[in-house]
Amino acid sequence: MPFKTAIVKTLDLKLDEQNPRFVVNQQKNLTQEEIINYLLEYEDISGLAKSINNYGGLLPGERLLVIYENNNYIVLEGNRRTTAMKLLLEPSLIPNEYKNDFPIITDICRKNIEEIQVDIVDSRDEALYPLTKRHIDGIKHWKPISKLYFYKKQFDEGKSIDDLKRLTGESKKNIKEYLRKFSFLKCMIDSTGNKSITKKTIITQLETDLITGRIYNASKKHFSIPYHPDTYELDFSKVPNKKKEIFTDILRNFAHLIWFEKDENIKLTSRKINKVADFEELFIDGNETTEAIPIYKKIKEKIALFKTIQDNTDGNDELHKTNNSPKVEQIQLDLISNNRNQNEKKNEETETRKNDNVPKNNNTLNNNTPKNNIANIKPAIQNQNNDSIRKQPKPKERKFLFEGIVYSGKHKGIQRTLYEIQRLDIDKFTLSATYLMRTLLECALQEYLIHNNLFNNWNKPNYDPSLTDLINYCKQHNIFSSINKNFQRVINNAHALRDADVLNSIAHAKYNLPDPNTLRSIENRWYIFLEFLLK
């Protein structure tokens, strides 16, 4: 449809604070300076300004779309171009840190952009169609979070799913999913309780695709909290308070890992969770990385606990239980906190009694025991004569690094390094232990690769590889995936947690201080793998 047009001075135009790009702080009236600063930081305005200056103005068909509100022409479509032109015309508006990024405007460009022709709409609704065609499936796509906010804002203002379908051409199924994703994202933001989250935090550190893609999809599979069929928001009406608290705590921990965590080895990024299976490996099944990072382990345990709590319709907060099992809640919590399975425990106790010729107790669980009698089992076991059951002694803790590993090969470096590291008090000689650990891992990994003809793809034959090189090589070529997937996982975790860089930074004695706990953490990750390498 044709619009009314007008000639206006570019410097008189106002940027639109309601633009979906400015999704955060919607309750706050953004100043023109704040909008300019945001666009400079995240939307490559300097590059656009150079293009406009080189061309001598706007391209044909690039007219801005404006609305006349409160005695001002407000730009509804074309905020980036308007900002670029304003800063070319008035360099004093450019913050000092960006001044060198902008060209000096040419006379031709100045003449062509001092006053420009704009299209005028009578209402914001009238501008929706050209806005969506340009930014949702057109020339300049909004960031994913801006698209989510656009749909949420229009839906809350009264537009139906059918209205939005006609407006944007998007399927109703996708629109509903966008609204659910926005609700999930908002719930994660709210879980932080941090009212000082800035535009920079949300836009640059939000990892929107990570949250509204991988974590959101995993949450649908593992958290099973429904979305309201009319509002498409998370619906906690039939979720017990305890379950909601755990869910909120899980989101709070994810928010910390994504937005606030400073340690790049711990910080959660889309590189660590590339698909739902990666999420499950870290936070459902657990692996070496989960065990090595306390907050990862905490999330895994919280998810396990979350799954034990039953939804109900009467508002009572209860764990799964039957009428005859009042102690099931405590049993389940014990199982989760101790990371063991009840069936395994029963099998172990049964096997122990067989080996020691201990008569079966009538209360002992067997295959025919009804599930609702499970609460009576624990007291029965406790009442048995402890002297009649032989128990597994507590495993001996390793005092020295890699203690118990024996190497019978001929590599002198490995022989000497393993000999010394197994006799060194790492609390007293931490720096020396760091050197020995780095040398041992490097020599063992390289020796294994060469001995088994797995180093043929190394393209620097005259260069002796470092531990960093070797880990990168094994990860890049998936060296151990066909040998043992768990060993390949050790390599992947060592790469993700930057084990080699950590050892290097300590060994250089100027980046990180020697830390025995760091060495023990790396040793725990590598112990079984190193034992395999040295066999």
XYZ file of N, CA and C in Angstrom, residues 96-227:
396
model
N 34.003 8.557 22.040
C 35.433 8.630 21.733
C 36.009 7.301 21.258
N 35.562 6.189 21.849
C 36.154 4.890 21.497
C 35.810 4.433 20.087
N 34.835 5.114 19.436
C 34.442 4.709 18.084
C 34.832 5.734 17.014
N 35.385 6.868 17.414
C 35.636 7.946 16.453
C 36.540 7.514 15.300
N 37.549 6.705 15.594
C 38.483 6.285 14.538
C 37.862 5.308 13.550
N 36.697 4.770 13.881
C 36.045 3.793 13.001
C 35.207 4.457 11.906
N 34.973 5.760 12.033
C 34.075 6.438 11.098
C 34.864 7.282 10.093
N 34.401 7.276 8.840
C 35.060 8.096 7.816
C 34.609 9.560 7.910
N 35.377 10.418 7.259
C 34.944 11.811 7.116
C 33.950 11.879 5.968
N 32.811 12.467 6.212
C 31.740 12.449 5.225
C 32.138 13.235 3.973
N 31.811 12.728 2.799
C 32.075 13.430 1.545
C 31.010 14.495 1.311
N 31.342 15.450 0.483
C 30.381 16.522 0.191
C 29.124 15.966 -0.466
N 29.320 14.992 -1.379
C 28.163 14.417 -2.073
C 27.248 13.706 -1.076
N 27.844 12.956 -0.176
C 27.046 12.218 0.800
C 26.309 13.190 1.722
N 27.012 14.216 2.188
C 26.360 15.195 3.060
C 25.143 15.810 2.374
N 25.312 16.165 1.127
C 24.224 16.796 0.384
C 23.016 15.856 0.266
N 23.300 14.583 0.087
C 22.214 13.620 -0.145
C 21.514 13.137 1.121
N 22.160 13.299 2.300
C 21.536 12.738 3.506
C 21.171 13.793 4.546
N 21.504 15.063 4.312
C 21.110 16.088 5.290
C 19.586 16.132 5.431
N 18.905 16.036 4.305
C 17.458 15.910 4.280
C 17.105 14.722 3.412
N 16.162 13.908 3.891
C 15.809 12.704 3.144
C 14.294 12.558 3.071
N 13.862 11.796 2.104
C 12.438 11.506 1.961
C 12.096 10.272 2.779
N 11.021 10.367 3.547
C 10.606 9.244 4.395
C 9.158 8.885 4.099
N 8.807 7.626 4.378
C 7.413 7.181 4.306
C 6.789 7.325 5.692
N 5.552 7.783 5.740
C 4.891 8.042 7.018
C 3.682 7.121 7.171
N 3.577 6.483 8.346
C 2.396 5.674 8.662
C 1.595 6.379 9.745
N 0.308 6.076 9.786
C -0.565 6.724 10.771
C -0.557 6.012 12.113
N -0.165 4.718 12.129
C -0.141 3.956 13.379
C 0.973 2.926 13.320
N 1.360 2.445 14.479
C 2.403 1.417 14.526
C 1.919 0.117 13.895
N 0.638 -0.190 14.051
C 0.095 -1.395 13.424
C 0.258 -1.353 11.910
N 0.128 -0.174 11.338
C 0.258 -0.039 9.891
C 1.673 -0.376 9.434
N 2.632 -0.221 10.333
C 4.031 -0.482 9.976
C 4.431 -1.933 10.179
N 3.558 -2.723 10.802
C 3.951 -4.086 11.153
C 4.279 -4.937 9.936
N 3.467 -4.852 8.912
C 3.690 -5.721 7.747
C 5.053 -5.460 7.099
N 5.385 -4.202 6.720
C 6.725 -3.994 6.145
C 7.850 -4.318 7.116
N 7.616 -4.095 8.413
C 8.644 -4.424 9.400
C 8.944 -5.919 9.411
N 7.879 -6.729 9.457
C 8.090 -8.175 9.541
C 8.666 -8.746 8.251
N 8.257 -8.217 7.109
C 8.782 -8.732 5.847
C 10.269 -8.433 5.724
N 10.701 -7.332 6.322
C 12.118 -6.972 6.215
C 12.970 -7.703 7.244
N 12.440 -7.842 8.464
C 13.288 -8.318 9.564
C 13.063 -9.765 9.965
N 11.899 -10.319 9.681
C 11.667 -11.717 10.060
C 12.074 -12.666 8.944
N 11.756 -12.325 7.708
C 12.215 -13.194 6.627
C 12.737 -12.377 5.452
N 13.175 -11.153 5.742
C 13.597 -10.272 4.659
C 15.060 -9.926 4.702
N 15.365 -8.664 4.419
C 16.735 -8.240 4.169
C 17.608 -8.334 5.416
N 17.194 -7.698 6.480
C 18.011 -7.639 7.691
C 17.287 -8.342 8.826
N 17.723 -9.554 9.156
C 17.050 -10.324 10.199
C 17.361 -9.743 11.568
N 16.330 -9.708 12.411
C 16.567 -9.398 13.804
C 17.300 -10.553 14.453
N 17.985 -10.246 15.573
C 18.551 -11.327 16.370
C 17.410 -12.204 16.890
N 17.689 -13.485 17.177
C 16.618 -14.389 17.633
C 15.825 -13.845 18.805
N 16.510 -13.231 19.784
C 15.789 -12.739 20.953
C 14.847 -11.602 20.567
N 15.231 -10.786 19.570
C 14.362 -9.697 19.117
C 13.113 -10.250 18.450
N 13.290 -11.330 17.697
C 12.137 -11.953 17.039
C 11.177 -12.516 18.089
N 11.725 -13.176 19.127
C 10.867 -13.705 20.185
C 10.091 -12.585 20.861
N 10.808 -11.503 21.152
C 10.141 -10.387 21.825
C 9.077 -9.773 20.929
N 9.315 -9.682 19.639
C 8.325 -9.119 18.713
C 7.012 -9.904 18.809
N 7.098 -11.232 18.721
C 5.887 -12.042 18.782
C 5.201 -11.909 20.141
N 5.981 -11.902 21.218
C 5.406 -11.780 22.558
C 4.695 -10.443 22.720
N 5.328 -9.375 22.271
C 4.742 -8.038 22.424
C 3.437 -7.935 21.642
N 3.429 -8.414 20.404
C 2.211 -8.338 19.596
C 1.105 -9.223 20.174
N 1.481 -10.384 20.690
C 0.489 -11.291 21.283
C -0.118 -10.662 22.537
N 0.718 -10.056 23.369
C 0.221 -9.433 24.598
C -0.640 -8.211 24.303
N -0.415 -7.579 23.150
C -1.213 -6.411 22.786
C -2.529 -6.794 22.122
N -2.822 -8.097 22.058
C -4.136 -8.524 21.621
C -4.219 -9.223 20.285
N -3.112 -9.340 19.589
C -3.154 -10.027 18.304
C -3.208 -11.539 18.531
N -4.047 -12.199 17.770
C -4.196 -13.644 17.891
C -3.091 -14.359 17.112
N -3.000 -15.669 17.320
C -2.035 -16.465 16.558
C -2.340 -16.363 15.065
N -3.620 -16.382 14.712
C -4.010 -16.237 13.301
C -3.592 -14.878 12.753
N -3.760 -13.821 13.567
C -3.341 -12.477 13.138
C -1.847 -12.464 12.833
N -1.059 -13.050 13.742
C 0.393 -13.052 13.567
C 0.806 -13.906 12.374
N 0.072 -14.969 12.116
C 0.353 -15.804 10.942
C 0.132 -14.998 9.660
N -1.002 -14.283 9.600
C -1.279 -13.476 8.405
C -0.266 -12.348 8.259
N 0.168 -11.810 9.392
C 1.074 -10.667 9.380
C 2.477 -11.049 8.933
N 2.963 -12.191 9.408
C 4.368 -12.552 9.190
C 4.569 -13.684 8.196
N 3.505 -14.459 7.926
C 3.671 -15.616 7.053
C 4.255 -16.814 7.770
N 4.510 -16.674 9.087
C 5.060 -17.771 9.874
C 3.933 -18.746 10.222
N 4.245 -20.032 10.364
C 3.219 -21.016 10.710
C 2.762 -20.814 12.144
N 1.518 -21.215 12.415
C 0.985 -21.077 13.770
C 1.790 -21.919 14.763
N 2.224 -23.084 14.324
C 3.017 -23.950 15.190
C 4.295 -23.251 15.640
N 4.980 -22.592 14.698
C 6.228 -21.905 15.040
C 5.980 -20.701 15.940
N 4.903 -19.975 15.680
C 4.595 -18.808 16.506
C 4.354 -19.226 17.948
N 3.601 -20.295 18.143
C 3.344 -20.798 19.499
C 4.657 -21.213 20.170
N 5.535 -21.819 19.391
C 6.821 -22.250 19.950
C 7.677 -21.040 20.338
N 7.635 -19.969 19.526
C 8.359 -18.743 19.871
C 7.865 -18.192 21.210
N 6.559 -18.202 21.416
C 5.993 -17.687 22.661
C 6.418 -18.544 23.852
N 6.460 -19.862 23.677
C 6.910 -20.740 24.762
C 8.394 -20.496 25.068
N 9.176 -20.336 24.016
C 10.611 -20.095 24.216
C 10.843 -18.784 24.967
N 10.048 -17.768 24.632
C 10.207 -16.493 25.329
C 9.876 -16.665 26.808
N 8.841 -17.433 27.117
C 8.473 -17.675 28.511
C 9.592 -18.393 29.250
N 10.200 -19.389 28.604
C 11.309 -20.126 29.217
C 12.491 -19.194 29.466
N 12.797 -18.361 28.469
C 13.912 -17.417 28.582
C 13.664 -16.425 29.708
N 12.459 -15.893 29.781
C 12.125 -14.928 30.836
C 12.205 -15.579 32.209
N 11.773 -16.829 32.308
C 11.848 -17.546 33.572
C 13.301 -17.687 34.022
N 14.203 -17.939 33.074
C 15.618 -18.051 33.424
C 16.169 -16.701 33.873
N 15.794 -15.626 33.188
C 16.240 -14.288 33.585
C 15.727 -13.966 34.987
N 14.438 -14.247 35.230
C 13.847 -13.952 36.542
C 14.481 -14.782 37.649
N 14.962 -15.984 37.311
C 15.526 -16.868 38.340
C 16.776 -16.276 38.980
N 17.452 -15.379 38.259
C 18.691 -14.805 38.793
C 18.414 -13.825 39.916
N 17.210 -13.228 39.912
C 16.907 -12.208 40.905
C 17.778 -10.985 40.758
N 18.448 -10.878 39.618
C 19.389 -9.782 39.386
C 18.705 -8.707 38.550
N 18.281 -7.645 39.194
C 17.574 -6.584 38.495
C 18.517 -5.628 37.770
N 19.810 -5.834 37.932
C 20.774 -4.942 37.295
C 21.339 -5.533 36.012
N 20.727 -6.630 35.502
C 21.178 -7.204 34.237
C 21.062 -6.139 33.148
N 22.115 -5.898 32.447
C 22.138 -4.810 31.470
C 21.856 -5.310 30.075
N 21.694 -4.346 29.167
C 21.506 -4.712 27.756
C 22.675 -5.539 27.274
N 23.885 -5.168 27.702
C 25.066 -5.898 27.240
C 25.020 -7.346 27.687
N 24.631 -7.576 28.949
C 24.547 -8.943 29.452
C 23.577 -9.763 28.622
N 22.396 -9.210 28.374
C 21.363 -9.970 27.686
C 21.721 -10.203 26.226
N 22.158 -9.180 25.540
C 22.351 -9.304 24.102
C 23.608 -10.082 23.756
N 24.709 -9.813 24.454
C 25.972 -10.431 24.047
C 26.267 -11.725 24.777
N 25.811 -11.854 26.027
C 26.135 -13.046 26.791
C 24.951 -13.989 26.914
N 23.851 -13.624 26.292
C 22.636 -14.386 26.488
C 22.726 -15.784 25.897
N 23.530 -15.932 24.821
C 23.581 -17.230 24.146
C 22.147 -17.701 23.879
N 21.362 -16.818 23.214
C 19.935 -17.083 23.041
C 19.691 -18.433 22.393
N 20.465 -18.765 21.380
C 20.256 -20.040 20.693
C 20.530 -21.205 21.627
N 21.533 -21.044 22.499
C 21.842 -22.090 23.477
C 20.663 -22.316 24.411
N 20.031 -21.227 24.867
C 18.948 -21.346 25.834
C 17.651 -21.748 25.155
N 17.255 -20.997 24.115
C 15.958 -21.254 23.492
C 16.023 -22.410 22.502
N 17.218 -22.944 22.274
C 17.365 -24.106 21.411
C 17.685 -25.342 22.217
N 18.952 -25.521 22.567
C 19.398 -26.773 23.165
C 18.817 -26.991 24.574
N 18.974 -25.972 25.463
C 18.498 -26.155 26.834
C 16.975 -26.205 26.873
N 16.324 -25.387 26.078
C 14.858 -25.406 26.012
C 14.357 -26.783 25.555
N 14.955 -27.316 24.504
C 14.527 -28.628 24.004
C 14.787 -29.725 25.029
N 15.927 -29.623 25.725
C 16.217 -30.610 26.767
C 15.229 -30.484 27.918
N 14.813 -29.252 28.212
C 13.870 -29.057 29.319
C 12.521 -29.688 29.001
N 12.098 -29.621 27.753
C 10.819 -30.242 27.385
C 10.876 -31.751 27.600
N 12.049 -32.323 27.372
C 12.204 -33.773 27.485
C 12.353 -34.218 28.932
N 13.085 -33.430 29.736
C 13.466 -33.914 31.064
C 12.755 -33.212 32.223
N 12.173 -32.027 31.991
C 11.549 -31.309 33.095
C 10.023 -31.429 33.097
N 9.432 -31.584 31.938
C 7.994 -31.871 31.794
C 7.088 -30.892 32.531
N 7.466 -29.625 32.563
C 6.569 -28.604 33.102
C 5.724 -28.086 31.945
N 4.397 -28.095 32.084
C 3.537 -27.742 30.950
C 3.523 -26.241 30.660
N 3.099 -25.904 29.458
C 2.868 -24.518 29.067
C 1.359 -24.311 28.943
